[in-house]
PDB file of C-alpha atoms and ligand atoms in Angstrom:
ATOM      1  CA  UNK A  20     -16.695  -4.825  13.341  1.00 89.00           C
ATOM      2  CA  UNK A  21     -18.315  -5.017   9.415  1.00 95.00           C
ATOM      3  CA  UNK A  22     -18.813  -8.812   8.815  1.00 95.00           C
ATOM      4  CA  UNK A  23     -16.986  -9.654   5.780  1.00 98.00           C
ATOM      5  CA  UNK A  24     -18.483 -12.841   4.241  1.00 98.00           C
ATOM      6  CA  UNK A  25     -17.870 -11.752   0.576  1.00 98.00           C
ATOM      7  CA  UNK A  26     -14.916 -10.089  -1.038  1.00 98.00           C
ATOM      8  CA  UNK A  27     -15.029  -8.742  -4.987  1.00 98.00           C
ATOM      9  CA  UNK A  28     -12.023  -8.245  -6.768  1.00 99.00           C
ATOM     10  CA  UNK A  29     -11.667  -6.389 -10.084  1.00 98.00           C
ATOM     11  CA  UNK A  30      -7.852  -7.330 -10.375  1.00 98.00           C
ATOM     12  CA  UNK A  31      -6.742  -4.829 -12.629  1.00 98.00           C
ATOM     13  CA  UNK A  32      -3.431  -3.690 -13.912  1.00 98.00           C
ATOM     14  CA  UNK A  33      -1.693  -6.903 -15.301  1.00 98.00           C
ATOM     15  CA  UNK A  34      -1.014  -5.236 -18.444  1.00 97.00           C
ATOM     16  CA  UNK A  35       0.514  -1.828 -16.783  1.00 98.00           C
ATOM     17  CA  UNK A  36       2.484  -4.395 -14.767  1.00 98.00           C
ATOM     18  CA  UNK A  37       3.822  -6.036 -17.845  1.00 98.00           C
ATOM     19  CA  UNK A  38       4.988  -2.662 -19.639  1.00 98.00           C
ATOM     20  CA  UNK A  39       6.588  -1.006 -16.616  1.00 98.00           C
ATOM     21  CA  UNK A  40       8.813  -4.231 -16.829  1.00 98.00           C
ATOM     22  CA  UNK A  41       8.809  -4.959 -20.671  1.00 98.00           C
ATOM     23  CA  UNK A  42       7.468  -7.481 -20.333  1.00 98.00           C
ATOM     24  CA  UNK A  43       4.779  -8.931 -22.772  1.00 97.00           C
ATOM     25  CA  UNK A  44       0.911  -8.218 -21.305  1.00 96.00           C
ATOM     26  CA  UNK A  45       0.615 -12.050 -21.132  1.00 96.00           C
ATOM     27  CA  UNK A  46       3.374 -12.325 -18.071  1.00 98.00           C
ATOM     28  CA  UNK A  47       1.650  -9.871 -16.239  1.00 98.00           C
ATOM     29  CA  UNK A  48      -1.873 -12.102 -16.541  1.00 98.00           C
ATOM     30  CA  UNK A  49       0.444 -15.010 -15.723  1.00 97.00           C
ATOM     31  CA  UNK A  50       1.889 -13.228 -12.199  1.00 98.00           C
ATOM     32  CA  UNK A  51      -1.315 -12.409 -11.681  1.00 98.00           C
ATOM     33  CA  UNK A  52      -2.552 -15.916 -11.292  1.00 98.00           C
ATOM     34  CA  UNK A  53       0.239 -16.583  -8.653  1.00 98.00           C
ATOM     35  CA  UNK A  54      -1.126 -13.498  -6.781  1.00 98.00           C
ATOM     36  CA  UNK A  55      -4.542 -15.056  -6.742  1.00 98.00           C
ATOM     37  CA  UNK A  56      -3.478 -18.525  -5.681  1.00 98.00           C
ATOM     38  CA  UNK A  57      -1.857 -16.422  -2.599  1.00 98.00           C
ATOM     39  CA  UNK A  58      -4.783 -13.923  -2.100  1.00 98.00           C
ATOM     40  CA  UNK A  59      -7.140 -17.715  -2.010  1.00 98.00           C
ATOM     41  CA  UNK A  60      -5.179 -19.251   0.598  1.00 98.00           C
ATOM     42  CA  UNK A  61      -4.681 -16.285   2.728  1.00 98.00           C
ATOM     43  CA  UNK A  62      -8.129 -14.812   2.206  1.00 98.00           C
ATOM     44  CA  UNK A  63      -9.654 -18.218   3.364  1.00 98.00           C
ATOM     45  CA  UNK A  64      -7.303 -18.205   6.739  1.00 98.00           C
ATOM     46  CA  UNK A  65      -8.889 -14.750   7.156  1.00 98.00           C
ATOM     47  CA  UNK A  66     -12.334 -17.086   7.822  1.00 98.00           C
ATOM     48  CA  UNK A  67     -13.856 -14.671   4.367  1.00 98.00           C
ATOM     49  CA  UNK A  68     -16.559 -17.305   3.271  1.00 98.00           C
ATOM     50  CA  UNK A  69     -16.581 -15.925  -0.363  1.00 98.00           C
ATOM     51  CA  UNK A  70     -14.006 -14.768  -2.844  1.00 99.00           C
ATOM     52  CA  UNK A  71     -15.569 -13.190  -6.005  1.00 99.00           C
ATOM     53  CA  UNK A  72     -12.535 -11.996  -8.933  1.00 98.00           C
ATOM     54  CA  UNK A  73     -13.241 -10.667 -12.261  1.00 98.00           C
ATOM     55  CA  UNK A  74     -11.274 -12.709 -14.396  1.00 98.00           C
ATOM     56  CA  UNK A  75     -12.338 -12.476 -18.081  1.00 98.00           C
ATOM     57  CA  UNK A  76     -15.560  -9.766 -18.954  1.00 97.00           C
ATOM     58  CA  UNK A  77     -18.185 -10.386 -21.424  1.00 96.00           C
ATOM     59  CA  UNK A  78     -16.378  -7.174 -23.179  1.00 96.00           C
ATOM     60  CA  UNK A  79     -12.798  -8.839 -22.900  1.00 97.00           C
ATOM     61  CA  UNK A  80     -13.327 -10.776 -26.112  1.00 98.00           C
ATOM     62  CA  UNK A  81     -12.129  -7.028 -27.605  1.00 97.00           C
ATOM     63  CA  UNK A  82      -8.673  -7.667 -27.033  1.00 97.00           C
ATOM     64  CA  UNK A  83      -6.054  -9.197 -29.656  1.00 96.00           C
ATOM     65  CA  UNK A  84      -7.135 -13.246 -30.222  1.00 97.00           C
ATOM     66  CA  UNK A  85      -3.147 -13.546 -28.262  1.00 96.00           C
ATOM     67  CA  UNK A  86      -4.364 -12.398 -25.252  1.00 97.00           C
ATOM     68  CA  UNK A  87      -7.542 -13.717 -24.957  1.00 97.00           C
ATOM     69  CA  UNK A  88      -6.508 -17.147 -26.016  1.00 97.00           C
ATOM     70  CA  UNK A  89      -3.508 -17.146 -23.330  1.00 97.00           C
ATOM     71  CA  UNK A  90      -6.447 -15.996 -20.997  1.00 98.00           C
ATOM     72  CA  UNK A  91      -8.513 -18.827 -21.900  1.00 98.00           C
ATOM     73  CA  UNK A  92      -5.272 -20.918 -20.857  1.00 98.00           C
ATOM     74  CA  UNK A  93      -4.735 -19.595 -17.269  1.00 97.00           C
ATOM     75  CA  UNK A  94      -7.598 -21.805 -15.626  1.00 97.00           C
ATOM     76  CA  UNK A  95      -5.150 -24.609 -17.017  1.00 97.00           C
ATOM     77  CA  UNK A  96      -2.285 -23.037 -15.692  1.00 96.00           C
ATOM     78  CA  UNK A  97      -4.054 -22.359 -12.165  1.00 97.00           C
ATOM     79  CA  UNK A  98      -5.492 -25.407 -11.488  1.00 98.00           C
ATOM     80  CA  UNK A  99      -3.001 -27.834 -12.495  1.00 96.00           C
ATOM     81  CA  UNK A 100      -0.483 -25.956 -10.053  1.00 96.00           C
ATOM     82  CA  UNK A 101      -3.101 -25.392  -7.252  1.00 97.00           C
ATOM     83  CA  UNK A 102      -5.795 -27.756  -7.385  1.00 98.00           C
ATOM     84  CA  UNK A 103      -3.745 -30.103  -4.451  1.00 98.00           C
ATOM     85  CA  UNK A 104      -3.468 -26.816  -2.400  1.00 98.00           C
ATOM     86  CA  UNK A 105      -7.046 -26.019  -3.356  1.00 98.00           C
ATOM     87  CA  UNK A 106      -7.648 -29.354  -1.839  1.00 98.00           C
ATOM     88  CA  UNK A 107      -5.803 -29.070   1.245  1.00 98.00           C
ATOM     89  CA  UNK A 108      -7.449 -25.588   2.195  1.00 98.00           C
ATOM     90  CA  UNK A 109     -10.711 -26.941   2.307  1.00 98.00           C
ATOM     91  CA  UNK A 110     -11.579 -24.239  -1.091  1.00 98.00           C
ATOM     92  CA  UNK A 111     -14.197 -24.652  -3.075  1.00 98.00           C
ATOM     93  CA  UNK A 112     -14.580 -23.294  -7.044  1.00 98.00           C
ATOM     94  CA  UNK A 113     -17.584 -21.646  -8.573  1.00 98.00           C
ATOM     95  CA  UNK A 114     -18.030 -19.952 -11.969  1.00 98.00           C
ATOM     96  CA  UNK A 115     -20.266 -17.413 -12.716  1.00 98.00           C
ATOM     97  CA  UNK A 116     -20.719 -15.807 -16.545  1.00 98.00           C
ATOM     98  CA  UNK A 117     -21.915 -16.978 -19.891  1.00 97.00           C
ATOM     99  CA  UNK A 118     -20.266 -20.392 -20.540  1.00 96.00           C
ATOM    100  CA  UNK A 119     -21.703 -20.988 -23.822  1.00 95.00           C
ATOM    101  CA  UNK A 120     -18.912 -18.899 -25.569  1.00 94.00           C
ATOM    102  CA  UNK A 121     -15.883 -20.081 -23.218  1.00 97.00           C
ATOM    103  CA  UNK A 122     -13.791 -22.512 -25.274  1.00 97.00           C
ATOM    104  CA  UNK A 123     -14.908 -26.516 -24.548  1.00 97.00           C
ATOM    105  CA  UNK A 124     -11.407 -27.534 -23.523  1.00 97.00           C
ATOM    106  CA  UNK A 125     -11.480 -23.594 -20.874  1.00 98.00           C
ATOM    107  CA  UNK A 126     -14.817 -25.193 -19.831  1.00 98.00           C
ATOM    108  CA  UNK A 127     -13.411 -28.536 -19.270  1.00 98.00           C
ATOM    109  CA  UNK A 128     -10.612 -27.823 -16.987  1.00 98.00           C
ATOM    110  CA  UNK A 129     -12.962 -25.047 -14.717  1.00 98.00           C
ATOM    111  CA  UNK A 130     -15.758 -27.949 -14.796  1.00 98.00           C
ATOM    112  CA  UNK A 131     -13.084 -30.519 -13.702  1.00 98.00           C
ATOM    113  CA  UNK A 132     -11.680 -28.453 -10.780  1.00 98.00           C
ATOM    114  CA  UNK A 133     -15.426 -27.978  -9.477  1.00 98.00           C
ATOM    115  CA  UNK A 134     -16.606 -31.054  -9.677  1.00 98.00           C
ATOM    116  CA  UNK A 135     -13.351 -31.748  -7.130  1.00 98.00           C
ATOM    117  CA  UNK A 136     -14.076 -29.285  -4.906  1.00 98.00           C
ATOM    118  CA  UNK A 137     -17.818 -29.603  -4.681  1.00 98.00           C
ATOM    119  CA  UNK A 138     -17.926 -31.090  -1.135  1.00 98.00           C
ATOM    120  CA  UNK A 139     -15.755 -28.656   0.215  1.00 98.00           C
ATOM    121  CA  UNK A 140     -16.544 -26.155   2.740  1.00 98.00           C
ATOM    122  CA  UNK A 141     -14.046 -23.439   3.658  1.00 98.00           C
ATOM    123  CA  UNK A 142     -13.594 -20.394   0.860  1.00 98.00           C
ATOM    124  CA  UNK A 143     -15.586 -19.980  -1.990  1.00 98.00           C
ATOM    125  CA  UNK A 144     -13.292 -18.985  -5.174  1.00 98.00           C
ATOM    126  CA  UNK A 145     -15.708 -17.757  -7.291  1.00 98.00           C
ATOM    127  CA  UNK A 146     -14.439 -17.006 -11.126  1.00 98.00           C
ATOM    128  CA  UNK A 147     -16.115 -14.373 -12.604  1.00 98.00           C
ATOM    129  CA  UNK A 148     -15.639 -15.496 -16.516  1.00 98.00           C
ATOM    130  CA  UNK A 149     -17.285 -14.665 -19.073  1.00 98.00           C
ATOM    131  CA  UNK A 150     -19.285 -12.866 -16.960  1.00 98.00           C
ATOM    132  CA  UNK A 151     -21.093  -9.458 -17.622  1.00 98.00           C
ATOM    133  CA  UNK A 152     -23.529  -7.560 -14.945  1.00 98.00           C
ATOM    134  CA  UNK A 153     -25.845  -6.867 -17.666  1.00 98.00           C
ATOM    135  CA  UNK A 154     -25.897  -9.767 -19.402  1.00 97.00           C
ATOM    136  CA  UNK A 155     -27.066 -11.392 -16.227  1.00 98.00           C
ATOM    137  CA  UNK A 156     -29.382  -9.178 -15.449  1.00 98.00           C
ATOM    138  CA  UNK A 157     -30.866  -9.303 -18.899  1.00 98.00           C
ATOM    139  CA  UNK A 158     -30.640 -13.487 -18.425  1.00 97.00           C
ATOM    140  CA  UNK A 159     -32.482 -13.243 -15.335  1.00 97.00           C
ATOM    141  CA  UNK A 160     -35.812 -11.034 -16.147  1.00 96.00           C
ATOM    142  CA  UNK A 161     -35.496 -13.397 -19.059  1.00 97.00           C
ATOM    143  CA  UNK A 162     -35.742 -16.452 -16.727  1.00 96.00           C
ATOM    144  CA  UNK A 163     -38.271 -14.879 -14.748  1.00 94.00           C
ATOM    145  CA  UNK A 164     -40.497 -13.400 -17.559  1.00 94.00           C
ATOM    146  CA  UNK A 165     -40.856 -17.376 -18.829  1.00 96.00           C
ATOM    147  CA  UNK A 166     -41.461 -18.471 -15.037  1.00 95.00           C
ATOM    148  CA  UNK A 167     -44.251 -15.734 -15.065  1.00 93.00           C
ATOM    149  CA  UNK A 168     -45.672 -17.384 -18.197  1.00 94.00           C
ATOM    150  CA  UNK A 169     -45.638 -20.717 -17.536  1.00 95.00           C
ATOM    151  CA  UNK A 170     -47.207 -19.996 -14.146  1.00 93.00           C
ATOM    152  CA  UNK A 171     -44.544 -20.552 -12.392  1.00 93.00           C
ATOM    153  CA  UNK A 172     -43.826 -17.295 -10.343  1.00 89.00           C
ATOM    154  CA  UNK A 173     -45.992 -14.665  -9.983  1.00 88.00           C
ATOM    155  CA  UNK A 174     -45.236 -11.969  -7.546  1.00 88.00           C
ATOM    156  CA  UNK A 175     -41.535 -10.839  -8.602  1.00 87.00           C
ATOM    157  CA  UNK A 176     -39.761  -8.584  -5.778  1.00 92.00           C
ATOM    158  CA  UNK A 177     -36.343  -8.099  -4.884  1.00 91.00           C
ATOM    159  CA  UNK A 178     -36.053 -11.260  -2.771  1.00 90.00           C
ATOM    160  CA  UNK A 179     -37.676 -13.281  -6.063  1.00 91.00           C
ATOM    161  CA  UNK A 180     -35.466 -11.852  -8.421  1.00 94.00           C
ATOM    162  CA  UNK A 181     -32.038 -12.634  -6.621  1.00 95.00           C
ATOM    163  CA  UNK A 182     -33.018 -16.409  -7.054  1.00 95.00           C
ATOM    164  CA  UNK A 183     -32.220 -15.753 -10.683  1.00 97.00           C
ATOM    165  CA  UNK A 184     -29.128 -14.524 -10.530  1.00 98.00           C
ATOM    166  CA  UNK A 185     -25.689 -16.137 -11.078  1.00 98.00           C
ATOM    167  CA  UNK A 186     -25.156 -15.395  -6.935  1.00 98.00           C
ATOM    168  CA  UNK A 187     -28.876 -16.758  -5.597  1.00 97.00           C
ATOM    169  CA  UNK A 188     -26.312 -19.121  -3.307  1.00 96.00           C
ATOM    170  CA  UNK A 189     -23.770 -16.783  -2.412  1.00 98.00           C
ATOM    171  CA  UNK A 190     -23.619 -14.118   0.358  1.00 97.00           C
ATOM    172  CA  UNK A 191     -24.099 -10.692  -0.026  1.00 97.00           C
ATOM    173  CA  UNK A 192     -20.913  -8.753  -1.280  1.00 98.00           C
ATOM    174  CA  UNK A 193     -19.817  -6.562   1.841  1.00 98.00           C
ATOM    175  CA  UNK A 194     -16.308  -4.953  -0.069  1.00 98.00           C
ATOM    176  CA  UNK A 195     -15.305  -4.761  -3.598  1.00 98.00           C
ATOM    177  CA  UNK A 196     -11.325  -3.729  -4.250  1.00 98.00           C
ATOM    178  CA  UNK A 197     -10.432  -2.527  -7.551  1.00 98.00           C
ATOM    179  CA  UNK A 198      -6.779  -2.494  -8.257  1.00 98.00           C
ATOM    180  CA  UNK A 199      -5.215  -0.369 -10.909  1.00 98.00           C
ATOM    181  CA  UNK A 200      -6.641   3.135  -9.722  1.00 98.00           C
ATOM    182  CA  UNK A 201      -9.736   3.088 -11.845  1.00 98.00           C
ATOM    183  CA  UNK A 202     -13.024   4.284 -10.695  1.00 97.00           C
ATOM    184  CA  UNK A 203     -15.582   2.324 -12.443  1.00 97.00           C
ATOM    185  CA  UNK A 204     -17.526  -0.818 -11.973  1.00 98.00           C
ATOM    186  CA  UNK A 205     -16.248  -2.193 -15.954  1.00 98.00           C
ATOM    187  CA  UNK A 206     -20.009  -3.922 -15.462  1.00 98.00           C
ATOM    188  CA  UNK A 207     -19.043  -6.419 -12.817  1.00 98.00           C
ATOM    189  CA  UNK A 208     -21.777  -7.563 -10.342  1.00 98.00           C
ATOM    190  CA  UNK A 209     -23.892  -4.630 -10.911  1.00 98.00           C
ATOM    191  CA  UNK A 210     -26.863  -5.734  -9.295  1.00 97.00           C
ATOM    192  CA  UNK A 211     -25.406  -7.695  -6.365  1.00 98.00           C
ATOM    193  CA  UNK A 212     -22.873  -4.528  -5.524  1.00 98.00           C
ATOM    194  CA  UNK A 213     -25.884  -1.886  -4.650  1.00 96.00           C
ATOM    195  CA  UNK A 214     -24.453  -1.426  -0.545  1.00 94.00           C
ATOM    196  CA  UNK A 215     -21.261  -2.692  -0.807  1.00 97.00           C
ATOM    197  CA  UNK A 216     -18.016  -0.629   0.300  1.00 97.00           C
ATOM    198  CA  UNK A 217     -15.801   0.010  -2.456  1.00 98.00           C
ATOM    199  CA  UNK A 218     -11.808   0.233  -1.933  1.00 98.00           C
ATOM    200  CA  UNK A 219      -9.766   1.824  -4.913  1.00 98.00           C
ATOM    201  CA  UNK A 220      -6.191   1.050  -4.995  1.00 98.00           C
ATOM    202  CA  UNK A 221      -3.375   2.566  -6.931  1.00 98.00           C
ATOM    203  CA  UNK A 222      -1.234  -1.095  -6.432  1.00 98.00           C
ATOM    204  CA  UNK A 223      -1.485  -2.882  -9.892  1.00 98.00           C
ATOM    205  CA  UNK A 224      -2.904  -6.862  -9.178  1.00 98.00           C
ATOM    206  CA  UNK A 225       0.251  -8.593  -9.943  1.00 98.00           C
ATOM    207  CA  UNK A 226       1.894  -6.358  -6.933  1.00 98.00           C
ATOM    208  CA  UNK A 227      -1.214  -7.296  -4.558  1.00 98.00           C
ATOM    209  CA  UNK A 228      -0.291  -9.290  -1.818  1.00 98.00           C
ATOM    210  CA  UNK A 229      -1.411 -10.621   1.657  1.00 98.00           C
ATOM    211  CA  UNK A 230      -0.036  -6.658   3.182  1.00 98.00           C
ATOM    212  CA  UNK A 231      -2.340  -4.697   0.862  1.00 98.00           C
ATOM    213  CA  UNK A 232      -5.347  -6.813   1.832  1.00 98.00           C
ATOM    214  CA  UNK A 233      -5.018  -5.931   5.462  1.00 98.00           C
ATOM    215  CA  UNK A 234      -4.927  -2.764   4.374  1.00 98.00           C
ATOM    216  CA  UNK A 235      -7.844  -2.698   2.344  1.00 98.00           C
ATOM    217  CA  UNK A 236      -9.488  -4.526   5.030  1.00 98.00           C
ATOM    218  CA  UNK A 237      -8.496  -2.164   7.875  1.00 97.00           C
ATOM    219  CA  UNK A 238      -9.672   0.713   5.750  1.00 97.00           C
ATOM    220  CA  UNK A 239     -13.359  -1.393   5.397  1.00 97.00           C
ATOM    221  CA  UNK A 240     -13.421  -1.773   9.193  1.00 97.00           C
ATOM    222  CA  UNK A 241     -13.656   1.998   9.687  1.00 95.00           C
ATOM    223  CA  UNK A 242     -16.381   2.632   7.293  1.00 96.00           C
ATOM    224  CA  UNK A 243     -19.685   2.786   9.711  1.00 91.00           C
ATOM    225  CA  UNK A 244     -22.192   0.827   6.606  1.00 89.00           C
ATOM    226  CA  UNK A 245     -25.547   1.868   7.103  1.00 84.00           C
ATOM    227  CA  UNK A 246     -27.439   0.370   3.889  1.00 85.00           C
ATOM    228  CA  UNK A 247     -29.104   3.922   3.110  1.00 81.00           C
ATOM    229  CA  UNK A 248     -30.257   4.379   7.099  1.00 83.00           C
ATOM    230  CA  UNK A 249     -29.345   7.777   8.534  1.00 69.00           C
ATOM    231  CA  UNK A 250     -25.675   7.484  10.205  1.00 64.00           C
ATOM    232  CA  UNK A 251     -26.327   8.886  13.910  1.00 62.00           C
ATOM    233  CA  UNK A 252     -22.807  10.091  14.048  1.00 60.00           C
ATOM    234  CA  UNK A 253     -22.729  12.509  11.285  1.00 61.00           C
ATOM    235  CA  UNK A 254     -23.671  16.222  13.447  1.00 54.00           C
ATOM    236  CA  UNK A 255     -25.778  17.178   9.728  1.00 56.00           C
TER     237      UNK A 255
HETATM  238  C1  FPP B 312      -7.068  -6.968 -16.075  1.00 85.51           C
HETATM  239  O1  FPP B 312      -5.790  -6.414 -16.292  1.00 85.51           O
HETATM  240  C2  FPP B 312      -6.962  -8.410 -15.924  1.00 85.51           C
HETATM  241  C3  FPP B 312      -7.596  -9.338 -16.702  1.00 85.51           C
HETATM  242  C4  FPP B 312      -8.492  -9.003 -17.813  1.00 85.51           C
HETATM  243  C5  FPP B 312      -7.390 -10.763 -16.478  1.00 85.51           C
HETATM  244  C6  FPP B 312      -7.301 -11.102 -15.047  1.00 85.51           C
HETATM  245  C7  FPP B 312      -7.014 -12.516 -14.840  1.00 85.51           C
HETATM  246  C8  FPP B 312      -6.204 -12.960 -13.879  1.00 85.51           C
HETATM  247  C9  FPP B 312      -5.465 -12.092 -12.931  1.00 85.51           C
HETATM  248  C10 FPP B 312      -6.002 -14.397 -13.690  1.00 85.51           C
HETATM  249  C11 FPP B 312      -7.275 -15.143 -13.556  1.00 85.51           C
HETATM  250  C12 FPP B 312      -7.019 -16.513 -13.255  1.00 85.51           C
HETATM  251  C13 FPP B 312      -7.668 -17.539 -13.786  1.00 85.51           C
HETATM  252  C14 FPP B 312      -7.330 -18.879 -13.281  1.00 85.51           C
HETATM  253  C15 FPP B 312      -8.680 -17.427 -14.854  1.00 85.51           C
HETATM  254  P1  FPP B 312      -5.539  -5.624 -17.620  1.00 85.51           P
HETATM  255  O2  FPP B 312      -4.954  -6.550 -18.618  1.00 85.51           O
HETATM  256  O3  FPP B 312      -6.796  -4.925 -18.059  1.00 85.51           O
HETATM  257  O4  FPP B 312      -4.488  -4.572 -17.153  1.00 85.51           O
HETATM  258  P2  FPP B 312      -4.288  -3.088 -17.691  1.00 85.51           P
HETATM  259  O5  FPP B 312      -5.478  -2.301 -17.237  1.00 85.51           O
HETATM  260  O6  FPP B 312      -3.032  -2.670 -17.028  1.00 85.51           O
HETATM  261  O7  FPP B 312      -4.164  -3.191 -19.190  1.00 85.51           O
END
């Protein structure tokens, strides 16, 4: 049996969704946060200590100032629907990202629904927002390099350096899924993602559901993980 402490979702697809149904890209975000609100509760009977989802990329600021705003809207949306059934389920919310750009009133609401769940101890719903892998890479030498200075730190290894990342209290990442079919990492937890199994799916994220997790799941379980050892069962 892998362990799986921390799942990664890059839930990708809402806009495909939204098209195939003509429907504007904006329903597709909005089904999308229903799917998550299921994939939390389920994920968190599942005993998975740690959900991570990418839901807004320091690159996402690109799109029309529609979509982001409505984006900016859905932790509204989320947590005023789910924050009781947060609550009941034991969850607890994290951020991780650049908050400085994220409007005050986004901030507010994400801030709010933390602050709530803060003594809570099942599932970790971790919002990736604002968030870019090399942005917080970049943030953390930075960190570091003014530790070093003011004498702070001085011997900086692997073990040293995860301390300044946004994840220094979270478990390692054992699977990421990617919905939507792509094959790239769209600069999501690049440093924390170095041995984790990656799971591809064709399903677009407002069609996940609690069925396609097993799935993905099931397909984890019969990868043999051996963090760049030699596998033993391979005859080469
Ligand atoms: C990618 O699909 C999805 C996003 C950029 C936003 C994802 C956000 C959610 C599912 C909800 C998050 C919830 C909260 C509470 C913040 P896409 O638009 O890139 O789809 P496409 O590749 O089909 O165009």
């Amino acid at each position: 049996m892998n362990t799986l402490n921390h799942l990664a979702i890059i839930m990708d697809g809402n806009g495909r969704w939204a098209k195939l149904k003509g429907l504007p890209r904006t329903a597709g975000h909005y089904k999308g946060v229903e799917v998550l609100r299921s994939i939390t509760i389920y994920a968190n009977s599942l005993g998975i200590k740690c959900l991570t989802v990418y839901a807004f990329s320091t690159e996402n600021w690109k799109r029309s100032e529609d979509e982001v705003s409505y984006i900016m809207s859905l932790p509204k949306i989320f947590f005023a629907s789910y924050i009781k059934e947060l609550m009941e389920n034991n969850v607890r919310v994290m951020i991780i990202g650049d908050r400085e750009k994220i409007p005050s009133e986004t901030m507010r609401v994400i801030d709010d629904a933390i602050e709530t769940t803060k003594n809570n101890t099942g599932l970790i719903l971790n919002f990736a927002f604002n968030y870019g892998g090399r942005d917080e890479i970049v943030r953390a030498a930075k960190a570091y390099a003014k530790d070093y200075a003011d004498g702070k730190k001085t011997d900086l290894n692997e073990e040293s350096f995860k301390e300044y990342l946004y994840t220094r209290d979270l478990p390692e990442v054992d699977l990421l899924i990617r919905t939507g079919s792509e094959m790239r990492l769209s600069n999501f937890l690049l440093y924390q993602l170095a041995y984790s199994e990656f799971v591809v799916i064709d399903t677009l994220w407002p069609d996940f559901n609690n069925g396609v997790l097993d799935q993905c799941i099931e397909e984890y379980q019969n990868r043999k993980r051996n963090f760049g050892g030699r596998d033993e069962t391979k005859s080469h």
